[in-house]
Short mmCIF file of C-alpha atoms in Angstrom, two decimals:
data_model
loop_
_atom_site.label_atom_id
_atom_site.label_comp_id
_atom_site.label_asym_id
_atom_site.label_seq_id
_atom_site.Cartn_x
_atom_site.Cartn_y
_atom_site.Cartn_z
CA MET A 1 97.89 55.73 89.85
CA ASP A 2 97.37 52.49 87.93
CA ARG A 3 100.87 51.23 87.11
CA ASN A 4 99.59 49.01 84.28
CA ALA A 5 97.88 51.95 82.64
CA THR A 6 100.98 54.11 82.56
CA SER A 7 103.89 51.73 81.98
CA GLY A 8 103.76 52.21 78.21
CA VAL A 9 102.48 50.77 74.99
CA SER A 10 103.56 47.59 73.23
CA ARG A 11 105.94 47.75 70.30
CA ARG A 12 102.94 47.71 67.96
CA TRP A 13 102.24 51.35 68.88
CA SER A 14 103.92 54.73 68.79
CA GLU A 15 104.13 56.55 72.09
CA PRO A 16 100.92 58.45 72.82
CA GLU A 17 100.94 62.09 71.74
CA TYR A 18 98.68 64.88 72.88
CA VAL A 19 96.55 66.52 70.16
CA GLU A 20 96.08 70.02 71.48
CA GLU A 21 93.42 71.14 69.01
CA GLY A 22 91.24 68.14 69.90
CA GLY A 23 92.19 67.84 73.55
CA TYR A 24 92.88 64.10 73.38
CA TRP A 25 95.77 61.63 73.25
CA THR A 26 96.47 59.27 70.35
CA ALA A 27 98.86 56.46 69.43
CA SER A 28 99.33 54.92 65.98
CA LEU A 29 100.36 51.48 64.80
CA THR A 30 104.07 51.32 63.99
CA GLN A 31 103.50 48.72 61.23
CA PRO A 32 100.63 48.72 58.76
CA PRO A 33 98.05 45.99 59.31
CA THR A 34 97.74 43.18 56.81
CA PRO A 35 94.86 43.26 54.32
CA GLY A 36 93.18 40.51 56.34
CA GLU A 37 93.49 42.53 59.54
CA LEU A 38 92.04 45.57 57.82
CA ALA A 39 89.16 43.46 56.53
CA VAL A 40 88.15 42.50 60.08
CA GLY A 41 88.49 46.05 61.35
CA VAL A 42 91.87 46.28 63.06
CA GLU A 43 92.18 49.83 64.37
CA LEU A 44 95.06 51.98 63.07
CA ARG A 45 94.92 54.43 65.98
CA ALA A 46 94.03 54.42 69.65
CA PHE A 47 92.54 57.43 71.40
CA GLY A 48 91.97 58.55 74.97
CA PRO A 49 91.08 61.66 76.96
CA ASP A 50 94.42 61.31 78.79
CA ARG A 51 97.67 59.41 78.30
CA ALA A 52 96.72 56.56 80.63
CA ALA A 53 93.38 56.03 78.86
CA CYS A 54 95.13 55.98 75.49
CA ILE A 55 97.56 53.33 76.76
CA ARG A 56 94.67 51.25 78.11
CA GLU A 57 93.03 51.45 74.69
CA THR A 58 96.21 50.23 72.96
CA ARG A 59 96.24 47.27 75.33
CA ARG A 60 92.60 46.49 74.58
CA LEU A 61 93.35 46.65 70.85
CA ASP A 62 96.47 44.48 71.32
CA ALA A 63 94.37 41.81 73.04
CA LEU A 64 91.87 41.81 70.17
CA TRP A 65 94.70 41.65 67.62
CA ALA A 66 96.34 38.73 69.43
CA ARG A 67 93.08 36.75 69.43
CA LEU A 68 92.23 37.32 65.75
CA PRO A 69 93.76 34.01 64.56
CA MET A 70 91.35 32.09 66.82
CA LYS A 71 88.63 32.91 64.30
CA THR A 72 90.26 30.24 62.15
CA GLY A 73 91.32 28.04 65.08
CA ASP A 74 95.02 28.91 64.80
CA ALA A 75 96.09 28.74 68.45
CA LYS A 76 99.79 28.75 67.51
CA ALA A 77 99.40 32.10 65.75
CA VAL A 78 97.69 33.49 68.85
CA GLU A 79 100.66 32.43 70.97
CA ARG A 80 103.12 33.94 68.46
CA ARG A 81 101.23 37.23 68.65
CA ARG A 82 101.17 37.14 72.45
CA ALA A 83 104.92 36.47 72.43
CA TYR A 84 105.40 39.47 70.14
CA LEU A 85 103.48 41.65 72.58
CA ARG A 86 105.84 40.41 75.33
CA GLY A 87 108.79 41.54 73.20
CA GLU A 88 109.68 38.15 71.75
CA GLY A 89 109.69 37.12 68.08
CA ASP A 90 108.69 39.10 65.03
CA GLY A 91 104.88 38.88 65.27
CA ARG A 92 104.48 37.18 61.92
CA CYS A 93 101.48 34.94 62.01
#
């Protein structure tokens, strides 16, 4: 089993939960996105056919979120977001 796929989600996400009526797993953001993040399409939920796939999707979405400030050339904000994903800082960028 892929250890990286099952070791858990970042603190941006709730733990994945199984949705029995749909037969899929989902995780939700723990904090609402900013208006700017919503404007560029930050996802509020991650989905997967199993828990590991859902976790992989949260990681993909985390990577996109961390890189968002590069659209304006703000490399320091990218590093602050990466630090937040590592469990450091408050993620404010």
